[in-house]
Every structure is written in structure tokens, then in C-alpha cells.
Coordinates of C-alpha atoms in Angstrom, one line a residue:
X82 CA -61.6 37.2 -5.8
X83 CA -61.7 35.6 -9.3
X84 CA -59.5 38.2 -10.6
X85 CA -57.0 38.0 -7.5
X86 CA -57.1 34.2 -8.2
X87 CA -56.3 34.5 -12.0
X88 CA -53.6 37.0 -11.2
X89 CA -52.1 34.5 -9.1
X90 CA -52.2 31.8 -11.4
X91 CA -50.7 33.8 -14.3
X92 CA -47.7 34.7 -11.9
X93 CA -47.3 31.0 -11.0
X94 CA -47.0 29.9 -14.5
X95 CA -44.4 32.7 -15.6
X96 CA -42.3 31.4 -12.5
X97 CA -42.7 27.7 -13.7
X98 CA -41.8 28.6 -17.0
X99 CA -39.1 31.1 -16.2
X100 CA -37.3 28.3 -13.8
X101 CA -37.6 25.3 -16.3
X102 CA -35.8 27.9 -18.7
X103 CA -33.2 28.8 -16.4
X104 CA -32.4 25.2 -15.4
X105 CA -32.3 24.2 -19.5
X106 CA -29.9 27.2 -20.3
X107 CA -27.5 26.4 -17.4
X108 CA -27.4 22.6 -18.2
X109 CA -26.7 23.4 -21.8
X110 CA -24.1 26.2 -21.0
X111 CA -22.2 23.8 -18.7
X112 CA -22.2 21.0 -21.3
X113 CA -24.4 18.9 -19.2
X114 CA -21.4 17.2 -17.4
X115 CA -22.3 17.6 -13.5
X116 CA -25.8 18.9 -12.4
X117 CA -26.8 19.4 -8.8
X118 CA -29.8 21.2 -8.0
X119 CA -29.4 23.4 -11.1
X120 CA -25.4 23.8 -9.9
X121 CA -23.4 23.4 -12.9
X122 CA -19.8 22.2 -12.5
X123 CA -17.8 22.5 -16.0
X124 CA -14.1 21.7 -16.6
X125 CA -13.4 25.7 -15.7
X126 CA -14.1 25.2 -12.1
X127 CA -11.0 22.8 -11.8
X128 CA -7.3 23.5 -12.1
X129 CA -4.7 20.8 -12.8
X130 CA -1.8 20.8 -10.4
X131 CA 1.6 19.0 -10.7
X132 CA 4.1 19.7 -8.0
X133 CA 7.8 18.1 -7.7
X134 CA 10.6 17.9 -5.3
X135 CA 14.0 16.4 -5.1
X136 CA 16.1 15.4 -1.9
X137 CA 16.9 12.8 0.8
X138 CA 13.4 12.3 2.4
X139 CA 12.6 10.2 5.3
X140 CA 8.7 10.6 4.9
X141 CA 6.0 11.0 2.3
X142 CA 2.8 12.0 3.4
X143 CA -0.3 12.8 1.5
X144 CA -3.6 14.0 3.2
X145 CA -6.8 14.7 1.4
X146 CA -10.4 14.8 2.0
X147 CA -12.1 13.4 -1.3
X148 CA -9.6 11.8 -3.6
X149 CA -8.1 8.4 -4.3
X150 CA -4.3 8.1 -4.2
X151 CA -2.0 5.7 -5.8
X152 CA 1.8 5.7 -5.4
X153 CA 3.6 4.6 -8.6
X154 CA 7.3 3.7 -8.9
X155 CA 9.2 6.4 -11.1
X156 CA 11.9 6.4 -13.1
X157 CA 14.1 9.2 -11.9
X158 CA 15.0 10.9 -8.7
X159 CA 12.0 13.2 -8.6
X160 CA 8.9 13.1 -6.6
X161 CA 5.7 14.1 -8.4
X162 CA 2.3 15.0 -7.5
X163 CA -0.4 15.1 -9.6
X164 CA -4.1 16.2 -9.0
X165 CA -7.0 18.5 -9.5
X166 CA -8.5 21.3 -7.5
X167 CA -11.8 22.3 -7.5
X168 CA -12.5 25.8 -7.0
X169 CA -12.1 27.0 -3.4
X170 CA -10.1 23.8 -2.8
X171 CA -6.6 24.5 -0.9
X172 CA -3.2 22.8 -1.3
X173 CA -0.4 23.0 0.9
X174 CA 2.9 21.5 -0.5
X175 CA 5.9 21.1 1.8
X176 CA 9.4 19.9 1.8
X177 CA 10.2 20.7 5.3
X178 CA 12.0 18.7 8.5
X179 CA 12.8 15.7 5.9
X180 CA 9.4 15.2 4.9
X181 CA 7.5 15.8 1.5
X182 CA 4.0 16.2 1.9
X183 CA 1.0 17.3 0.2
X184 CA -2.2 18.2 2.1
X185 CA -5.6 19.0 0.1
X186 CA -8.7 20.7 1.9
X187 CA -11.6 20.8 0.1
X188 CA -13.6 24.0 -0.5
X189 CA -16.1 24.4 2.6
X190 CA -19.5 24.2 1.1
X191 CA -22.1 21.9 2.3
X192 CA -23.0 20.3 -0.8
X193 CA -19.3 19.1 -1.2
X194 CA -19.6 17.2 1.9
X195 CA -22.9 15.8 1.6
X196 CA -22.5 14.9 -2.2
X197 CA -18.8 14.7 -2.9
X198 CA -18.8 11.9 -5.5
X199 CA -21.3 13.9 -7.4
X200 CA -19.3 17.1 -7.3
X201 CA -15.8 15.3 -7.9
X202 CA -15.7 13.2 -11.1
X203 CA -13.4 10.4 -10.7
X204 CA -10.8 11.5 -13.4
X205 CA -10.5 14.8 -11.1
X206 CA -10.6 13.3 -7.7
X207 CA -7.3 11.3 -7.7
X208 CA -3.8 12.3 -6.6
X209 CA -1.0 10.4 -8.2
X210 CA 2.3 10.2 -6.6
X211 CA 5.3 9.2 -8.6
X212 CA 8.2 7.9 -6.1
X213 CA 12.0 7.6 -7.0
X214 CA 13.0 4.0 -6.5
X215 CA 15.8 4.7 -4.5
X216 CA 13.2 6.0 -1.8
X217 CA 13.9 4.3 1.5
X218 CA 11.5 6.1 3.9
X219 CA 7.9 5.7 5.2
X220 CA 4.7 6.4 3.3
X221 CA 1.7 7.5 4.7
X222 CA -1.5 8.5 3.2
X223 CA -5.2 9.2 4.4
X224 CA -8.2 10.1 2.7
X225 CA -11.9 10.6 3.7
X226 CA -13.3 9.4 0.8
X227 CA -11.5 7.3 -1.9
X228 CA -9.4 4.2 -2.8
X229 CA -5.8 4.1 -1.8
X230 CA -3.2 1.6 -3.7
X231 CA 0.5 1.2 -3.5
X232 CA 2.4 -1.4 -5.5
X233 CA 5.9 -2.6 -6.5
X234 CA 8.3 -1.0 -4.3
X235 CA 11.1 -2.7 -2.2
X236 CA 13.1 -1.2 1.0
X237 CA 10.5 1.0 2.3
X238 CA 10.6 2.1 6.3
X239 CA 6.8 1.4 6.9
X240 CA 3.6 2.0 5.0
X241 CA 0.5 3.1 6.6
X242 CA -2.8 4.0 4.4
X243 CA -6.1 4.8 5.9
X244 CA -9.3 5.6 4.5
X245 CA -13.0 6.3 6.2
X246 CA -15.0 5.4 2.8
X247 CA -13.1 3.2 0.1
X248 CA -10.5 0.2 -0.7
X249 CA -7.1 0.2 0.3
X250 CA -4.6 -2.3 -1.6
X251 CA -1.4 -2.8 -0.9
X252 CA 0.8 -5.3 -3.4
X253 CA 4.3 -6.4 -4.2
X254 CA 6.1 -4.6 -1.3
X255 CA 9.3 -5.0 0.6
X256 CA 9.1 -3.0 4.1
X257 CA 11.7 -3.1 6.7
X258 CA 9.1 -1.8 9.3
X259 CA 5.1 -2.3 9.8
X260 CA 2.5 -2.2 7.2
X261 CA -1.0 -0.7 8.5
X262 CA -4.1 -0.9 6.2
X263 CA -7.4 0.8 7.8
X264 CA -10.7 1.4 6.5
X265 CA -14.0 2.3 8.1
X266 CA -16.0 1.1 5.1
X267 CA -14.1 -0.8 2.3
X268 CA -12.3 -3.9 1.7
X269 CA -8.6 -4.3 2.2
X270 CA -6.3 -6.6 0.1
X271 CA -2.5 -7.1 1.1
X272 CA -0.8 -9.6 -1.3
X273 CA 2.9 -10.4 -1.9
X274 CA 4.5 -8.3 1.1
X275 CA 7.2 -8.9 3.2
X276 CA 7.2 -6.5 6.4
X277 CA 8.1 -6.9 10.3
X278 CA 4.5 -6.7 10.9
X279 CA 1.1 -6.0 9.6
X280 CA -2.2 -4.4 11.0
X281 CA -5.0 -4.8 8.8
X282 CA -8.5 -3.6 10.0
X283 CA -11.9 -2.4 8.7
X284 CA -15.3 -1.7 10.1
X285 CA -17.1 -2.8 7.2
X286 CA -15.5 -5.1 4.5
X287 CA -13.9 -8.1 3.7
X288 CA -9.9 -8.6 3.8
X289 CA -8.0 -10.5 1.3
X290 CA -4.6 -11.5 2.2
X291 CA -2.0 -13.5 0.3
X292 CA 1.6 -14.2 0.5
X293 CA 2.3 -12.5 3.3
X294 CA 5.3 -12.9 5.4
X295 CA 5.9 -11.0 9.0
X296 CA 8.9 -11.3 11.5
X297 CA 6.4 -10.1 14.1
X298 CA 2.5 -10.4 14.5
X299 CA 0.0 -10.2 12.0
X300 CA -3.3 -8.8 13.0
X301 CA -6.5 -9.0 10.7
X302 CA -9.7 -7.7 12.0
X303 CA -13.0 -6.6 10.6
X304 CA -16.6 -5.9 12.3
X305 CA -18.5 -7.1 9.4
X306 CA -17.1 -9.3 6.5
X307 CA -14.9 -12.2 5.7
X308 CA -11.3 -12.9 6.2
X309 CA -9.7 -14.7 3.7
X310 CA -5.9 -15.5 3.6
X311 CA -3.5 -18.0 2.0
X312 CA 0.2 -18.6 2.1
X313 CA 1.0 -16.4 5.2
X314 CA 3.8 -16.7 7.7
X315 CA 4.3 -14.6 10.9
X316 CA 5.4 -15.4 14.4
X317 CA 1.7 -15.0 15.5
X318 CA -1.4 -14.5 13.8
X319 CA -4.6 -12.7 15.4
X320 CA -7.6 -12.9 13.2
X321 CA -11.1 -11.4 14.3
X322 CA -14.4 -10.5 12.8
X323 CA -17.8 -10.0 14.3
X324 CA -19.8 -11.1 11.6
X325 CA -18.0 -13.0 8.9
X326 CA -16.1 -16.4 8.3
X327 CA -12.3 -16.8 9.0
X328 CA -10.4 -18.9 6.4
X329 CA -6.5 -19.3 6.6
X330 CA -4.8 -21.8 4.0
X331 CA -1.2 -22.6 3.9
X332 CA -0.8 -20.4 7.6
X333 CA 2.4 -20.6 9.4
X334 CA 2.8 -19.2 12.8
X335 CA 3.6 -20.1 16.6
X336 CA 0.5 -18.9 17.8
X337 CA -3.2 -18.3 16.4
X338 CA -5.8 -16.6 17.7
X339 CA -9.0 -16.9 15.6
X340 CA -12.4 -15.6 16.8
X341 CA -15.9 -14.8 15.2
X342 CA -19.2 -13.9 16.5
X343 CA -21.2 -15.2 13.6
X344 CA -19.3 -17.4 10.7
X345 CA -17.5 -20.5 10.4
X346 CA -13.7 -20.7 11.0
X347 CA -11.3 -22.7 8.7
X348 CA -7.6 -23.2 9.5
X349 CA -5.1 -24.9 7.5
X350 CA -1.9 -24.8 9.5
X351 CA 1.6 -25.7 8.2
X352 CA 2.8 -27.9 11.1
X353 CA 2.5 -31.0 13.2
X354 CA -0.6 -31.0 15.5
X355 CA 1.8 -32.4 18.4
X356 CA 3.5 -28.9 18.4
X357 CA 0.3 -27.1 19.3
X358 CA -2.0 -26.6 22.4
X359 CA -5.4 -26.5 20.6
X360 CA -8.2 -24.9 22.2
X361 CA -11.7 -24.9 20.5
X362 CA -14.6 -23.0 21.9
X363 CA -18.1 -23.1 19.8
X364 CA -21.6 -22.4 21.1
X365 CA -23.7 -23.5 18.2
X366 CA -21.9 -25.7 15.9
X367 CA -19.1 -28.2 15.8
X368 CA -15.4 -28.5 16.1
X369 CA -13.1 -30.7 14.3
X370 CA -9.5 -31.3 14.5
X371 CA -7.9 -33.1 11.5
X372 CA -11.4 -34.5 10.8
X373 CA -12.0 -35.6 14.3
X374 CA -14.8 -34.0 16.5
X375 CA -13.1 -32.0 19.3
X376 CA -16.1 -30.0 20.5
X377 CA -15.0 -27.2 23.0
X378 CA -11.9 -28.3 25.0
X379 CA -8.0 -28.4 24.8
X380 CA -5.6 -30.9 23.0
X381 CA -1.8 -31.1 23.9
X382 CA -2.0 -28.6 26.8
X383 CA 1.8 -28.8 27.1
X384 CA 2.6 -28.0 23.6
X385 CA 5.1 -24.9 23.0
X386 CA 2.6 -23.6 20.1
X387 CA -0.7 -22.3 20.5
X388 CA -4.1 -22.3 18.7
X389 CA -7.3 -20.9 20.0
X390 CA -10.6 -21.0 17.9
X391 CA -13.9 -19.3 18.9
X392 CA -17.1 -18.9 17.1
X393 CA -20.4 -18.2 18.8
X394 CA -22.3 -19.1 16.0
X395 CA -20.5 -21.5 13.3
X396 CA -18.5 -24.3 12.8
X397 CA -14.9 -25.1 13.3
X398 CA -12.3 -27.2 11.5
X399 CA -8.7 -27.1 11.8
X400 CA -6.2 -29.4 9.8
X401 CA -2.6 -29.5 10.3
X402 CA 0.0 -30.5 7.6
X403 CA 3.7 -31.5 8.9

């Protein structure tokens, strides 16, 4: 028994030392860049790709799993897609049916879906799309994990950006149709944009809106997060948060609907109080209209415009400026 035990101890020591040695050799050999359970990811595992196209396209589309996406304004008539592929990734670049599109499917390996940000370093998990200034079509982009950003475009048909996990930012745009920004988990920012309508929605994250102008409806919803907007104009403004404060400064619309489960509501409305039917509903907290206590009730029931503000837990303050 003693001999057997000694043999087992010796074998255990050999396996332990051998394992440490293999890990060290692998780490040094891979430059120590990315390590996951002794899996070494080196630059040799990535391939740089660049796809270009020219034409009168109606739609530009990007669909990827683990990549941030950025749209930048080009200086010529060429669409350019720049990105990296990890071994096993598959990309499909298409220019048919009036659409120029890129779709990237990540390699079907379990660790890539559990630890995507560890496997794909930031500098190699980005798709950059250069778009001609003359492009007047629709831009659509979706990613599972990663941020999306677009800025400095005029004359677009529509903009639709969505991510499961990541921030979305749209700035300095002129759009004939609608702007739709969505995220399951991530902040949404939309500033200096003119469009027919806005739909901005996230499950978990704050919404920051500024200098927006809509011919139709502006919808801003978040389940958990604050909504902060300033200098926004629309025919109708619909803002809602389950948990989070709502704050609108210098807002102009014919109809306001603002609701929060837990959080305060502050509305600074450009317009005379006499032009609006004002209804406030508060369960725990107080409501004020132009500094006067209003409680739960209705003011100016026959007015053309309307303001409805509801907070289950939190105060409501509405101010008008003609």
C-alpha cells in the first residue's frame, strides 16, 4: 500500500508540473495576448477584410454577432466595409436587389458565445462602414454584442439600429423617414437629428435626447433608466420608464404622455398653459403645475392640446412658457 501511494504521488506531481509547463509554453508562444483556459488566441487567428462596392443602392445593411458598428461619411462614391474575421467566422457580402449588405456569422464554438469580449479584442471586433455622401437610402444595422454609432449624414431615407448589449448613438442626421434605436441593455443617445418620427427604446439603460425635431411622434421608452431630453419638438411625445426619472426641458408638442412607475417627472413645455388639457396622476408624491399644487386632477378640460403625467412613486412638476 505504501509503495502504491508513493507511485500515485509521483504521477500526480508529474502531471502537475507538466500541465504548468505546457501552460507557460503556450502563453509565451502566443505572446500572452489572449488566454482562456490555456487557449491562446494570437494575431494569426484573425484575418483583416475589406469589401468595396459602387452603385445606386436603396438600402445599406450590416448584421453581425459580436462587433461594434460605425458608419462614417466617405469622400467618394464607394461603399467600404472594413472588419476582422476570427478563424471559423463566416462573412457574406452581397450587392443584389438594390441592397449592399454584410452579414458576419461568428464561429460556432461554445467559448465564443460565453466569453465573446475575451476572445474578440476591441480593435478586432469592429465593423467600419464608409458611406458615400450621396447615399439617400435606408441604413439598417444589428449586432448582438457591441455598440453602434452613426453621425454626420443628410438626406437618408431611414435609420434603424439595434443591439442586444451595447450603446447606440445617432448624431447630426437629417432623415426623411423614421429613426429607430433599440437596445436590450445599453444607453441610447440621439442628438441633433431631424426625422419624420422617432422610436427610441431600451430595456435597461438611460436615454439622452437633445435637439430633435419630428414631424410625427417621438417615442422614448426604457424599463429601467432615466430619460433626459432637451430642445425636442414633435407632434406627439410619448415617454415612459418603469424605474427612472423623466426630464424634458424646452419641449414642444401638441400631445404629451409621460409615465413612470418609480421616479419623478419634470416637464418644461414651450406653450401656454391655457392651450393644454393637463391631467396629473400621482400615488405617492405631489404634483405641481406652474408651481401650484395640483394633486391628481384635470385642468383646462376643453383645451386642444393635452398633457398626461403619471407617477406611481415620485413627484410631478409641469411648467409652461409661452
